[in-house]
Structure formats: C-alpha cells, structure tokens
PDB file of C-alpha atoms in Angstrom:
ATOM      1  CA  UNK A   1      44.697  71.439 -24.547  1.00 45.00           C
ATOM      2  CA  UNK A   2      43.515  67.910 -23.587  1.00 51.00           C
ATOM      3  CA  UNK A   3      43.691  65.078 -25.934  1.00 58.00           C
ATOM      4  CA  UNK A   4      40.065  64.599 -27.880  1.00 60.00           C
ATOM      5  CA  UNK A   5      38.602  61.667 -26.020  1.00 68.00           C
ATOM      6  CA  UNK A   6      38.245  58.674 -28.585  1.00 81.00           C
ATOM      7  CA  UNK A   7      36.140  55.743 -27.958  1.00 89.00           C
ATOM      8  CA  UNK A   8      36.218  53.492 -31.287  1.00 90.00           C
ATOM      9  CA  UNK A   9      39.366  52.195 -32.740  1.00 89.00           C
ATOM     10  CA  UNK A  10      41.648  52.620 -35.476  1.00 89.00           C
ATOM     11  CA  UNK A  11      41.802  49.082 -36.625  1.00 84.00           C
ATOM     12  CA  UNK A  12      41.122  45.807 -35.909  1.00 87.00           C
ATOM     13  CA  UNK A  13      42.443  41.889 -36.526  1.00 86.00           C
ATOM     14  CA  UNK A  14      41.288  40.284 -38.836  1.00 84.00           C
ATOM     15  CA  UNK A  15      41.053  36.299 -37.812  1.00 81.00           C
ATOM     16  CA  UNK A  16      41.963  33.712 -40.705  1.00 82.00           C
ATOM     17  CA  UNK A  17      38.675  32.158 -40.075  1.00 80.00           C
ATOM     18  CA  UNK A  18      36.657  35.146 -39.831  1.00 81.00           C
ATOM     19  CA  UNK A  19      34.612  34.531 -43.181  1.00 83.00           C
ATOM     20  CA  UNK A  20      34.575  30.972 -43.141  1.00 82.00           C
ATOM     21  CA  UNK A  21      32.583  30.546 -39.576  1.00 84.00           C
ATOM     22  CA  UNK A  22      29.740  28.193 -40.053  1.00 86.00           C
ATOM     23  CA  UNK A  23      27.502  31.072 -38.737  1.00 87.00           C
ATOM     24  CA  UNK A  24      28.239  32.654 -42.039  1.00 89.00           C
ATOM     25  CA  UNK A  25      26.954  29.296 -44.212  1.00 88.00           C
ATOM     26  CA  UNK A  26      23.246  30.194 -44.478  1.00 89.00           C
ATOM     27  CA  UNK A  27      23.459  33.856 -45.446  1.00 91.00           C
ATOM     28  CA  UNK A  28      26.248  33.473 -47.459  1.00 91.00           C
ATOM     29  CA  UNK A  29      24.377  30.515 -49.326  1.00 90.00           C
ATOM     30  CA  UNK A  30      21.489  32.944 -49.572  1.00 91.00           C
ATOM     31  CA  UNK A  31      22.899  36.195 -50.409  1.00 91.00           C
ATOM     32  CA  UNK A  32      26.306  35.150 -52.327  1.00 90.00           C
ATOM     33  CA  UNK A  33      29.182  37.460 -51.318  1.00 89.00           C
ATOM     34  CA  UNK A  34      26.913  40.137 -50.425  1.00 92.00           C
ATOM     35  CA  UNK A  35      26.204  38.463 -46.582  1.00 92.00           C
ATOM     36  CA  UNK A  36      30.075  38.127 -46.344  1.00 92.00           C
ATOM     37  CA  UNK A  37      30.769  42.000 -47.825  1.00 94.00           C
ATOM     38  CA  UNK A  38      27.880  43.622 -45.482  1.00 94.00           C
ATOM     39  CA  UNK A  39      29.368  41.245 -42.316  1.00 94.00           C
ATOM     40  CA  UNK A  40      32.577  42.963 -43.087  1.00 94.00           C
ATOM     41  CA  UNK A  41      30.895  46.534 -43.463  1.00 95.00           C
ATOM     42  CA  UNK A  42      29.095  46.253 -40.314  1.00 96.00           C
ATOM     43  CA  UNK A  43      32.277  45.218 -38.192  1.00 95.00           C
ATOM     44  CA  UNK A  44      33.754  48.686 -39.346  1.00 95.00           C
ATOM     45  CA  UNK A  45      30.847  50.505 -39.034  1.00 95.00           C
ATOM     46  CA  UNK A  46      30.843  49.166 -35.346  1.00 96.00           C
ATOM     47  CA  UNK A  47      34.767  49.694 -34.746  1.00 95.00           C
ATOM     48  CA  UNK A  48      34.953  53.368 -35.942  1.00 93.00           C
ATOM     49  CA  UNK A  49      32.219  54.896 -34.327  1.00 92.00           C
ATOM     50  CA  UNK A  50      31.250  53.481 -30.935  1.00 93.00           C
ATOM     51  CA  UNK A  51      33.386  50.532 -30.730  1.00 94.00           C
ATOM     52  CA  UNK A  52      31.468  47.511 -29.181  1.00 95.00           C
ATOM     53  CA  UNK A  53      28.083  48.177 -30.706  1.00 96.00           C
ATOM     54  CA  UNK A  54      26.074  49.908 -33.270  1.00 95.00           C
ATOM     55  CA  UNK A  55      22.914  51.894 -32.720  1.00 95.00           C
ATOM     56  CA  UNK A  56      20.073  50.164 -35.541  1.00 95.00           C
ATOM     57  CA  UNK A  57      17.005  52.064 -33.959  1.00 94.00           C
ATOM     58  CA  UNK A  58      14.531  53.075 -36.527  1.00 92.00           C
ATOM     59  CA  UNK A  59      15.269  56.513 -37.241  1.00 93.00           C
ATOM     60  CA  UNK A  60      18.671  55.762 -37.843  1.00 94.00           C
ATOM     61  CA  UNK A  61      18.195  52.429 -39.708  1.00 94.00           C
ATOM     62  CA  UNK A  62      18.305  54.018 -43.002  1.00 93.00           C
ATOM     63  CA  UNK A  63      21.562  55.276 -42.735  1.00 95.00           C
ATOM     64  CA  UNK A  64      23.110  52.923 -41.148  1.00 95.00           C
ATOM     65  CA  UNK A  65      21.895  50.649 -44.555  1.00 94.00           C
ATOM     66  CA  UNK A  66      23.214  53.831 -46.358  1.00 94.00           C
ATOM     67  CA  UNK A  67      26.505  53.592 -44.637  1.00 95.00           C
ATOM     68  CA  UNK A  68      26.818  49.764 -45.950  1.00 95.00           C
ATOM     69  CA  UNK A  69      26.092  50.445 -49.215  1.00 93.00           C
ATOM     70  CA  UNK A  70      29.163  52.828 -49.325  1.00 91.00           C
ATOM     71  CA  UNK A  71      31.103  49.442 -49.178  1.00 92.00           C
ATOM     72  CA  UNK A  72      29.354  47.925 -52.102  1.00 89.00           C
ATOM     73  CA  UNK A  73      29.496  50.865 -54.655  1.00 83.00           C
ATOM     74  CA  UNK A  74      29.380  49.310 -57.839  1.00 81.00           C
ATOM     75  CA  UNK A  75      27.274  48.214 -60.785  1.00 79.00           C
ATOM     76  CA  UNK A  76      25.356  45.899 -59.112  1.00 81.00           C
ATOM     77  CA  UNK A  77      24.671  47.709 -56.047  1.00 85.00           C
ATOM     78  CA  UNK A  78      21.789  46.081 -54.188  1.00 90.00           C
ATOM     79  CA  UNK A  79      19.029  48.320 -52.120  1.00 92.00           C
ATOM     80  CA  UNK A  80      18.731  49.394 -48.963  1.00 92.00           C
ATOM     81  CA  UNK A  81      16.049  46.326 -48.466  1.00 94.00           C
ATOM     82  CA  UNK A  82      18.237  44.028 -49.014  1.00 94.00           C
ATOM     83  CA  UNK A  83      20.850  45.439 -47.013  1.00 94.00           C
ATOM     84  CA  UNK A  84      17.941  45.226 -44.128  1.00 94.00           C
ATOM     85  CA  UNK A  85      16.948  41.655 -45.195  1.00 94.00           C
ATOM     86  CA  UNK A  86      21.163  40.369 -44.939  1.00 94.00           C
ATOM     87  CA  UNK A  87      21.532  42.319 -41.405  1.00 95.00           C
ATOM     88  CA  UNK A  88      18.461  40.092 -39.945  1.00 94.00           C
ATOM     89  CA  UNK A  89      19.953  37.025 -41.150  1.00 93.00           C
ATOM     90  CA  UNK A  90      23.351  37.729 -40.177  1.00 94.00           C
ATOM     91  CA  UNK A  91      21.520  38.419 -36.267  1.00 94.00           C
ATOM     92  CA  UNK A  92      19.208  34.970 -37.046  1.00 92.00           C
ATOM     93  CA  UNK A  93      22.452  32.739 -37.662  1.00 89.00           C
ATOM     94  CA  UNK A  94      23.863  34.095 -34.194  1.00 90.00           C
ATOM     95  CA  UNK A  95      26.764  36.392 -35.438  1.00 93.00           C
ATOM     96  CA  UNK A  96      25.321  39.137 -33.936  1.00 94.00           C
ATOM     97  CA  UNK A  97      23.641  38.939 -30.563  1.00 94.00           C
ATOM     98  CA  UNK A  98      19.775  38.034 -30.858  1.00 92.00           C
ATOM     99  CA  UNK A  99      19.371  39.767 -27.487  1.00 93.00           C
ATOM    100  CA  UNK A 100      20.124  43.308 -27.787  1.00 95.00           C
ATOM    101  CA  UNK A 101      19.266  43.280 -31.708  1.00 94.00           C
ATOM    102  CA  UNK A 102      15.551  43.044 -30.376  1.00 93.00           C
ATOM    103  CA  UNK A 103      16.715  46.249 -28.585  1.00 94.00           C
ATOM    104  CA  UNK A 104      18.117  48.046 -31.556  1.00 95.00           C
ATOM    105  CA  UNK A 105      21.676  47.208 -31.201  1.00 96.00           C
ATOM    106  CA  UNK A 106      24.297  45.683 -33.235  1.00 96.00           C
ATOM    107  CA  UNK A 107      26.507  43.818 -31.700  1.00 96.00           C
ATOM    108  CA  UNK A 108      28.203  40.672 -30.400  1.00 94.00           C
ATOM    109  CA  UNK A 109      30.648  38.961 -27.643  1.00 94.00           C
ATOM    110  CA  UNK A 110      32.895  38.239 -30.236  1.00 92.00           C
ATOM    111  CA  UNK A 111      34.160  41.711 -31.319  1.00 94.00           C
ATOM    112  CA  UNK A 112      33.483  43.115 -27.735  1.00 95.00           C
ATOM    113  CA  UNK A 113      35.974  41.165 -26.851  1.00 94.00           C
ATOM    114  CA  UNK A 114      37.935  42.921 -29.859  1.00 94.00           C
ATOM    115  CA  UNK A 115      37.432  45.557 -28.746  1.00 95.00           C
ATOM    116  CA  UNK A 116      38.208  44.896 -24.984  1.00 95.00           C
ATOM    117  CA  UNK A 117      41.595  43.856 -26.056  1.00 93.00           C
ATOM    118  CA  UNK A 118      42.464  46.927 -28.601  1.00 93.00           C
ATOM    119  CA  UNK A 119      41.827  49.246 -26.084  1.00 93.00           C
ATOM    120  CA  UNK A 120      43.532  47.560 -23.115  1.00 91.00           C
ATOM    121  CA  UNK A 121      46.244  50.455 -22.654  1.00 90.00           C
ATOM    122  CA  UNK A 122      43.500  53.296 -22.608  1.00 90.00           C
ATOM    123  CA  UNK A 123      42.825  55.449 -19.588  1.00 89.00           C
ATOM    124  CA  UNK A 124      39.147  56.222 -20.137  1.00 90.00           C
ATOM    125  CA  UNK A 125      36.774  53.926 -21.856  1.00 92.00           C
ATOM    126  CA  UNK A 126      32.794  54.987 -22.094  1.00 92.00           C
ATOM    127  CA  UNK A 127      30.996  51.923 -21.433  1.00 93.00           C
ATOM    128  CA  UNK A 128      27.046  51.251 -21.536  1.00 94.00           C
ATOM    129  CA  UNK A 129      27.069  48.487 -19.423  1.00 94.00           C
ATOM    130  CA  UNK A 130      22.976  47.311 -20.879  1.00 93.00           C
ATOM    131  CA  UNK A 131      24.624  46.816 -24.099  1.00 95.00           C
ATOM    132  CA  UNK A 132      27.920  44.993 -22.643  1.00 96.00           C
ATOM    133  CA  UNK A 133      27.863  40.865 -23.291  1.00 95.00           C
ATOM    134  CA  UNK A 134      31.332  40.055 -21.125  1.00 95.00           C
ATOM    135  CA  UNK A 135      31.888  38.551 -17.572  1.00 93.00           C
ATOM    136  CA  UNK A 136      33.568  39.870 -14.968  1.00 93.00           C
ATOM    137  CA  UNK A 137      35.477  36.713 -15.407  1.00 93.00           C
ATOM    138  CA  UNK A 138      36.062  36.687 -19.208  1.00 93.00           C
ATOM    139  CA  UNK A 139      37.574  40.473 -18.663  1.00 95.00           C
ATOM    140  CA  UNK A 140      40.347  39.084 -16.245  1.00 93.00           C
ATOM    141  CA  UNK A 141      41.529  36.617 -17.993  1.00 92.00           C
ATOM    142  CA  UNK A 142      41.630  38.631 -21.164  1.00 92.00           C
ATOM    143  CA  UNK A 143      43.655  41.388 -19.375  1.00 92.00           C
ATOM    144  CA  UNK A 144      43.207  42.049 -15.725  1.00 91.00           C
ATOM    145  CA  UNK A 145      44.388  45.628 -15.228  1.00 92.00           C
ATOM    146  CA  UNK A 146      41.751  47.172 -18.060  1.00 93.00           C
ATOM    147  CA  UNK A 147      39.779  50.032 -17.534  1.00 93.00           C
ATOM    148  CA  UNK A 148      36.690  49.103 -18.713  1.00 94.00           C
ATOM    149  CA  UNK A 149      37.085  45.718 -15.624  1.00 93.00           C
ATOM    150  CA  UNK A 150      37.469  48.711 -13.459  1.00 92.00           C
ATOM    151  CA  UNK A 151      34.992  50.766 -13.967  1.00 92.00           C
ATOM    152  CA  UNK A 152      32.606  47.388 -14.399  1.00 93.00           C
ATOM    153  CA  UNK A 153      33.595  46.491 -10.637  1.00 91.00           C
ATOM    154  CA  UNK A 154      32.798  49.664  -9.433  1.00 89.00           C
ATOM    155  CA  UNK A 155      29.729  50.600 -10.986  1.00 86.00           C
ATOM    156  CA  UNK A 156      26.757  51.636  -9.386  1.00 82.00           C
ATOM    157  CA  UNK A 157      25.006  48.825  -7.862  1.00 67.00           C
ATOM    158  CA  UNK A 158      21.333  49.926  -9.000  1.00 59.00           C
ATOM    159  CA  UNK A 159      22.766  49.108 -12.805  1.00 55.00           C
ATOM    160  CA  UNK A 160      22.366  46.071 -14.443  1.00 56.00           C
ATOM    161  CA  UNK A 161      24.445  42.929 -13.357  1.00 56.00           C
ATOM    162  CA  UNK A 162      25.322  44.528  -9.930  1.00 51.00           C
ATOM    163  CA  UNK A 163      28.981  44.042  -8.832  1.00 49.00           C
ATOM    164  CA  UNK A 164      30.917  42.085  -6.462  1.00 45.00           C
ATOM    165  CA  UNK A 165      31.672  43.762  -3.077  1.00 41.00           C
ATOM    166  CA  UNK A 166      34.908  43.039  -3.493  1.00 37.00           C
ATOM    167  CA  UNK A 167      37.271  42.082  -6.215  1.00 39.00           C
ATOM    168  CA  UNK A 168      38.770  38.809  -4.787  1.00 43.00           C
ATOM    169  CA  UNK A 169      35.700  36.697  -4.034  1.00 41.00           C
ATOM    170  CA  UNK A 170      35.453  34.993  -1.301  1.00 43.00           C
ATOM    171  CA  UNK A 171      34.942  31.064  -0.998  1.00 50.00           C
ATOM    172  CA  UNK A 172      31.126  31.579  -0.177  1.00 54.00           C
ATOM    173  CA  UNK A 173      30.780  34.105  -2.974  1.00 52.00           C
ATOM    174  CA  UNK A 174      32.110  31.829  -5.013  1.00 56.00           C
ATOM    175  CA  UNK A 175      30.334  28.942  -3.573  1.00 58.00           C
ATOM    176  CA  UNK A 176      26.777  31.167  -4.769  1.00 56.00           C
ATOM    177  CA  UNK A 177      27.929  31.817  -8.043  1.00 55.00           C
ATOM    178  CA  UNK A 178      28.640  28.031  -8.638  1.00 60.00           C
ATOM    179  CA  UNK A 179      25.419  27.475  -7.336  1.00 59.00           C
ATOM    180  CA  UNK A 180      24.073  30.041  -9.990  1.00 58.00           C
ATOM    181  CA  UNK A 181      25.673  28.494 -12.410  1.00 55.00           C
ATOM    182  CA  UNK A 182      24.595  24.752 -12.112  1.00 59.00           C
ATOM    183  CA  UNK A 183      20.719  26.405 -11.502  1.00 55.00           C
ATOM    184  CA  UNK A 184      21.009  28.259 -14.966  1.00 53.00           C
ATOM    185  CA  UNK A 185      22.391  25.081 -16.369  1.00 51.00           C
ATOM    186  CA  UNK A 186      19.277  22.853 -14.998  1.00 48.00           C
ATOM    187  CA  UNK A 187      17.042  25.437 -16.352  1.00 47.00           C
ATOM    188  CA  UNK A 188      18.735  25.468 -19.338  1.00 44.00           C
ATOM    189  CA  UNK A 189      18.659  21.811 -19.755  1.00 40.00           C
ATOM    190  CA  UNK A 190      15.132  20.670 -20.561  1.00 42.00           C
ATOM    191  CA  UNK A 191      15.198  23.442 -23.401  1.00 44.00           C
ATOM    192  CA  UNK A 192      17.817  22.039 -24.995  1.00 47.00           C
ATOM    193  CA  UNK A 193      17.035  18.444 -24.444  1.00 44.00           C
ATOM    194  CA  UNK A 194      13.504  18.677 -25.382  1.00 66.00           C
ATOM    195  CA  UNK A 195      13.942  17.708 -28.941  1.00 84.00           C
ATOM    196  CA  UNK A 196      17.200  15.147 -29.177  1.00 85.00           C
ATOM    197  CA  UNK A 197      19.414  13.644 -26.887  1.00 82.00           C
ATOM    198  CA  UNK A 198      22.531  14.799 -29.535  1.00 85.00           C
ATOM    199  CA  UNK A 199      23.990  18.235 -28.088  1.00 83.00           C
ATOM    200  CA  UNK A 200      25.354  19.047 -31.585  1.00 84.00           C
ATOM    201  CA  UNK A 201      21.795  17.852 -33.441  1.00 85.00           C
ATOM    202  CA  UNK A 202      19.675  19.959 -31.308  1.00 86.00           C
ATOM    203  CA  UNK A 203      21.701  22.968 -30.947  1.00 85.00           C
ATOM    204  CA  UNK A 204      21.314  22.788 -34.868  1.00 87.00           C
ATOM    205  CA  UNK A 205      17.434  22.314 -34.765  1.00 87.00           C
ATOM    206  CA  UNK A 206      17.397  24.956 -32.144  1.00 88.00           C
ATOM    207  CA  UNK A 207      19.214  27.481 -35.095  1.00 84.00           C
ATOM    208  CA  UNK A 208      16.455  26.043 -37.825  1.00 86.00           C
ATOM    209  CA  UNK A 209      13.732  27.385 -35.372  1.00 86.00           C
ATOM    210  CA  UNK A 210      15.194  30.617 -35.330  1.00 84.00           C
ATOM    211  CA  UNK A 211      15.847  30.582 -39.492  1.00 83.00           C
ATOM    212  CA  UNK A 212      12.005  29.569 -39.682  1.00 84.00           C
ATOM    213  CA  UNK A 213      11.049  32.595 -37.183  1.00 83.00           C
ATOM    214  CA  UNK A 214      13.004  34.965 -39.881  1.00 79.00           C
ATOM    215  CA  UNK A 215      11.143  33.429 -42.667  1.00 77.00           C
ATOM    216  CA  UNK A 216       7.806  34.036 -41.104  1.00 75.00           C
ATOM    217  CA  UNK A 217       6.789  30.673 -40.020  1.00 81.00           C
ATOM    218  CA  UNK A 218       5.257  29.912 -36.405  1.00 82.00           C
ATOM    219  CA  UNK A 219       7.286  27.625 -34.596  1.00 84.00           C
ATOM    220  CA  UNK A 220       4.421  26.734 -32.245  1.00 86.00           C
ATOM    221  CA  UNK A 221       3.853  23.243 -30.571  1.00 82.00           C
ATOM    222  CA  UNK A 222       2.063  21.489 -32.962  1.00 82.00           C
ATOM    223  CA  UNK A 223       4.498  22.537 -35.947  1.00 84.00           C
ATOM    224  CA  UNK A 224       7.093  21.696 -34.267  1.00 86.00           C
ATOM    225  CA  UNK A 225       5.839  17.870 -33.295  1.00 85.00           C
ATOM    226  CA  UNK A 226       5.456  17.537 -36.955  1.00 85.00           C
ATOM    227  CA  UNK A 227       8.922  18.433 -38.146  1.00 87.00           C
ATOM    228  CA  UNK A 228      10.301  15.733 -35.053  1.00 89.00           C
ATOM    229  CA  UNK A 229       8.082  13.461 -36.530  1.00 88.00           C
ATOM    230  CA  UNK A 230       9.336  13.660 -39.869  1.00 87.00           C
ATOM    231  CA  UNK A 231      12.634  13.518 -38.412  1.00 89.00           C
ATOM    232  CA  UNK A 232      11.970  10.704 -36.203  1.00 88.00           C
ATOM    233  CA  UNK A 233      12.595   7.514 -38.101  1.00 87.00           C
ATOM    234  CA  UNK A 234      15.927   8.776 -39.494  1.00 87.00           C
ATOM    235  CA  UNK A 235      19.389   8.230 -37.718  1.00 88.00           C
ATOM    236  CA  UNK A 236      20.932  11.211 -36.105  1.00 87.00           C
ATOM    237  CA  UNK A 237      23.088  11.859 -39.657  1.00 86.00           C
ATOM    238  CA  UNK A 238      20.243  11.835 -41.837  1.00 87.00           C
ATOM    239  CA  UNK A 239      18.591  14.107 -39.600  1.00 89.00           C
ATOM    240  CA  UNK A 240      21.794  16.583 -39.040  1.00 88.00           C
ATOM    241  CA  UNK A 241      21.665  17.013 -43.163  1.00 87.00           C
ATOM    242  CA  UNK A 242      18.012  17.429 -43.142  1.00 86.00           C
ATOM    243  CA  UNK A 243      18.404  20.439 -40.887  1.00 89.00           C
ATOM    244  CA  UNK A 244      21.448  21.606 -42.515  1.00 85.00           C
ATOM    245  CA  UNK A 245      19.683  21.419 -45.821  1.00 82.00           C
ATOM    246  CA  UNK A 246      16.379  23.149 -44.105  1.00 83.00           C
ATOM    247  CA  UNK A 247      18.965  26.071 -42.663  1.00 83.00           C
ATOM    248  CA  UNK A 248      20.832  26.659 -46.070  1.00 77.00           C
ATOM    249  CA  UNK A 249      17.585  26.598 -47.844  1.00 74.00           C
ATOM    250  CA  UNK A 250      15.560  29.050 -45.722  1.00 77.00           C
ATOM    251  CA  UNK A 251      12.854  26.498 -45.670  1.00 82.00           C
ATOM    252  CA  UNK A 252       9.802  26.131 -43.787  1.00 84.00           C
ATOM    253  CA  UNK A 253      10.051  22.444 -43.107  1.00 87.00           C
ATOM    254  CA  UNK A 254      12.564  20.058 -43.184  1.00 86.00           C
ATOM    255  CA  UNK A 255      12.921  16.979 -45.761  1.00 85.00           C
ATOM    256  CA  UNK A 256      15.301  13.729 -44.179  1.00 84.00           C
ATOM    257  CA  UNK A 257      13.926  11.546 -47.372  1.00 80.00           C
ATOM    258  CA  UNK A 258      15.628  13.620 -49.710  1.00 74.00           C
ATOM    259  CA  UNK A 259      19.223  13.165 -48.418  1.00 71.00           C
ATOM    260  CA  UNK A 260      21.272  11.730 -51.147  1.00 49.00           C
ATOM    261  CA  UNK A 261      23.349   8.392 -50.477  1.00 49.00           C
ATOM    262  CA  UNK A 262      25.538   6.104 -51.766  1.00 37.00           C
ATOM    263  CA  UNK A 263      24.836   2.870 -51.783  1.00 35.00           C
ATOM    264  CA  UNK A 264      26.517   1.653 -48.676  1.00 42.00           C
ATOM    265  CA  UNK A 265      25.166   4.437 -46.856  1.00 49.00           C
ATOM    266  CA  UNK A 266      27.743   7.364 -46.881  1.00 48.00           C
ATOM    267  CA  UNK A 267      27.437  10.478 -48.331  1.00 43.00           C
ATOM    268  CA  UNK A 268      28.017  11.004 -51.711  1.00 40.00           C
ATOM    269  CA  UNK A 269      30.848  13.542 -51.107  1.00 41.00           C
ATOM    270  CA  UNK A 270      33.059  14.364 -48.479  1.00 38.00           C
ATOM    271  CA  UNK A 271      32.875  18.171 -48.240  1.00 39.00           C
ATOM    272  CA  UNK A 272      30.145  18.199 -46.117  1.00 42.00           C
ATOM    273  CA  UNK A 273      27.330  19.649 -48.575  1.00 43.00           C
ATOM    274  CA  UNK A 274      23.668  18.058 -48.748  1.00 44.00           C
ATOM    275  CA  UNK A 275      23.214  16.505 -52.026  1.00 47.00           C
ATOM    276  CA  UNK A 276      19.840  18.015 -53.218  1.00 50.00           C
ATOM    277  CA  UNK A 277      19.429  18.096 -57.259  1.00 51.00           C
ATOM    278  CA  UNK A 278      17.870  21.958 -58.279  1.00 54.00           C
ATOM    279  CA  UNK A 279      14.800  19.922 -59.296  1.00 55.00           C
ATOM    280  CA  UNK A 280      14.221  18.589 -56.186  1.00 52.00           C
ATOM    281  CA  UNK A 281      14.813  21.859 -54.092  1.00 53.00           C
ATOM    282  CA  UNK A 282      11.946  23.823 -56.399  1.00 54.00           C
ATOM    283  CA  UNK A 283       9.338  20.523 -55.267  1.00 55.00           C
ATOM    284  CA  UNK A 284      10.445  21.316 -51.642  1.00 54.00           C
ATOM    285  CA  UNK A 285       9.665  25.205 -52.238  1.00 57.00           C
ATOM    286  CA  UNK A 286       6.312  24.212 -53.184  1.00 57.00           C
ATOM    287  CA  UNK A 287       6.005  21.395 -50.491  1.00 56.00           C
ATOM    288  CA  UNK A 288       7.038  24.304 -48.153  1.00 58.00           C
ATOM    289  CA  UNK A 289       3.483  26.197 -48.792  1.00 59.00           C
ATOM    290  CA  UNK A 290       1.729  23.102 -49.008  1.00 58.00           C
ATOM    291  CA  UNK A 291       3.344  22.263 -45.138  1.00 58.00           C
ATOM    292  CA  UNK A 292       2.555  25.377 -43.910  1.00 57.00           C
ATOM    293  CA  UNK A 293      -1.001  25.524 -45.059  1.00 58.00           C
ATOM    294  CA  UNK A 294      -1.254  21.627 -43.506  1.00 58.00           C
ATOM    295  CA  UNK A 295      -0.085  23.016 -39.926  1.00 55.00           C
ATOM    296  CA  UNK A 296      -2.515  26.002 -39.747  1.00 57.00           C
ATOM    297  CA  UNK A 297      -5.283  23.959 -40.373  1.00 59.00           C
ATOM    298  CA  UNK A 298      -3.914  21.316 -37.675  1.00 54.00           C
ATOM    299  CA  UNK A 299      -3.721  24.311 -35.212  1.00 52.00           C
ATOM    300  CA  UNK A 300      -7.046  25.747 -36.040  1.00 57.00           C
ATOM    301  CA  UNK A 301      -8.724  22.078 -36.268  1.00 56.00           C
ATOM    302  CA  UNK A 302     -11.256  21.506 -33.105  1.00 45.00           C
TER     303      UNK A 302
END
C-alpha cells in the first residue's frame, strides 16, 4: 500500500527573534501576551494542516477562532471576538499577508518560505499557486532542486504568474524582467514618496494608515493633509515617535507635541519607547473623537 500523501509538516523552527519582530509591537502593546500566544497558535494551525496557508473564509472562521482558543485554555480564556479582533491586527501590522487575507487566507512569505525549506526532500508537494507569495528566484536560491520550483516552472501557462519558457533565462528575458522591475519600482515610487522624503519615516506612516483603516477611520485626502500638517513643523525624530506612539496606541490621529524630551533634546530613555504619561494618553483618546468629528465636517464642508 502507498504511503498516505502528507502535505503539512511535523514541525517547524522556531527563530530567536520570532516574538520580538517589530511587527509584533502594536498588537502585543494592545492585546498583552494574547497577540503573541494567538501568533504562535496560528503558525501551527497553518503548519499541521495545509502547510503554507490557512483557509479563514466565513463559514469556517468560527472554528478556526475555536481552534485558537484550544491554545489558551485557561481561566482567563478570552472569546472568540477577540480572537477575531487579534487575527486582523496581526494581518494590519503586516505579519500576515494583507493581500490574500482580503481573500480569506492566512498566510505569509515568511513561513512559506518555512515551509519551502521543511519540505525540500519531498517528492510530491500540492501547491495552489493563487495563494503562493515566492519567486521563481527566491525558490532557487533557497534550494534549487525542490519540487514545488518544479512543478511552479511547469505549470500551466493560463495560471497565475505564467512561467518562463525555459529554466535558464536568456539575456533578453532577463533584460525584460529588469525592465519590469525598474517599471514596478517607478510606479512604486511616488506612493511611497508622497508623504516624506525618509524611506524609514514613511514606510512607518504608510503602516499608521493601515492601523487607522483597522480602527475604522477614513484615510481619505483631506485627513490625511491634516495629520502631515500636524507633522510638518517637527524634525523627522519627533515625527518617527509621533507615529510610533499613534501605531502603539491604535489612535486616530497622531500627536508630535506630546513627545517627551530632555532638555537638550534627546529622549528621555534609551529603549526606544515614547514617553506619554497615562494622563496624557486618555486627553488624546478624547482628542481622537474630537479629530475625527473635525475631518468629516472638513470633507463634507462646501
């Protein structure tokens, strides 16, 4: 009798750094240890059964919440909402991909390529290439002889991302993919340079629009002119702990005046926190409402 085909895995590293990613900040600030616990679940959940992703569509969602509670069995069990309400913000702050979670799927390039890895010495791998985030590119140079590269190579060209006609490109192949990739890049470009000129600043105010689309608020043009222009007379550190303070705080706007300094101009500590007194962060709760309320009458004003 034939082996039983398998297609998750056993086990699966677990990286040193895994739980202190900066991804992981905002939910875990949040949620406490339950963002970090539920992170955890869901990479098991994912390993075990299909092994790259994890089916979230609705008539499954409950279970799948049911599933994670299994992991948190305990006194202070939390519900099945709040299970829903970490898994969104654990897609929001990009450790899960925002793409195919729209579609109802768990997953992300970092345990696909996991997953690649773990099953490297298989001889049959089920792959559903819609739901697959790696290159043809990253596959090879994680291990050039897999299966799963393969069967990717070969596929049928009517799928998506059709494949090469042959496996060693040629120069002008090549040549048209680098062309690809600078036109992406342009395109890419005025996106990301719309709001500052710092890569690292407004990949961060990039997140902080996402954060504010979980929390309900409209990031449309005129809200988001007002948050650069509260930004705007601040240097680029003031306005990095602004938006870190706006991210870990699930607020709706951000607040560069409140940044705590010493008196030559440095931060107050060294481990990197924003140093916002309690007092200060229940005004900027209110201030929140009172923001949003301004906007929407901005937007609706003739």
């Amino acid at each position: 009798m034939a082996r039983p085909f398998k297609q998750g895995i056993d086990y699966f590293p677990f990286d040193v750094e895994l739980l202190s990613d900066r991804k992981l900040r905002r939910p875990k600030n949040k949620y406490g240890y339950l963002a970090s616990v539920i992170y955890l679940a869901l990479l098991c959940l994912i390993y075990k059964d299909k092994g790259y992703y994890l089916d979230y569509s609705e008539d499954v969602r409950e279970d799948i919440q049911l599933d994670v509670l299994e992991f948190l069995q305990g006194k202070f069990q939390p519900t099945t909402e709040t299970v829903g309400e970490v898994i969104e913000d654990l897609v929001a702050c990009g450790l899960f991909s925002r793409d195919l979670f729209s579609k109802n799927i768990i997953s992300s390039h970092r345990l696909q390529c996991t997953y690649y890895k773990a099953t490297a010495d298989r001889k049959a791998v089920n792959i559903d290439w819609n739901k697959w985030l790696l290159k043809e590119t990253e596959m090879r140079e994680l291990c050039s002889r897999h299966i799963i590269l393969n069967n990717f190579i070969n596929r049928p060209k009517n799928e998506v991302n059709p494949p090469n006609k042959t496996v060693n490109q040629s120069n002008n192949t090549q040549s048209k993919l680098n062309k690809s990739k600078q036109k992406e890049s342009k395109e890419s470009k005025p996106a990301a340079a719309a709001y500052f000129d710092n890569t690292e600043l407004n990949q961060l105010f990039l997140e902080y629009l996402d954060i504010r689309k979980v929390i309900k608020a409209a990031n449309t043009e005129r809200a988001v002119t007002l948050l650069l222009n509260k930004l705007k007379p601040y240097d680029d550190a003031v306005k990095k702990e602004a938006i870190e303070a706006a991210i870990m705080g699930s607020w709706k706007s951000v607040y560069p005046e409140s940044i705590v300094k010493n008196s030559k101009g440095k931060k107050a500590k060294t481990s990197g926190e924003v140093q916002i007194s309690d007092d200060r962060k229940k005004i900027y709760e209110e201030l929140d409402e009172q923001d949003e309320a301004w906007i929407w009458a901005e937007e609706n004003r003739e």
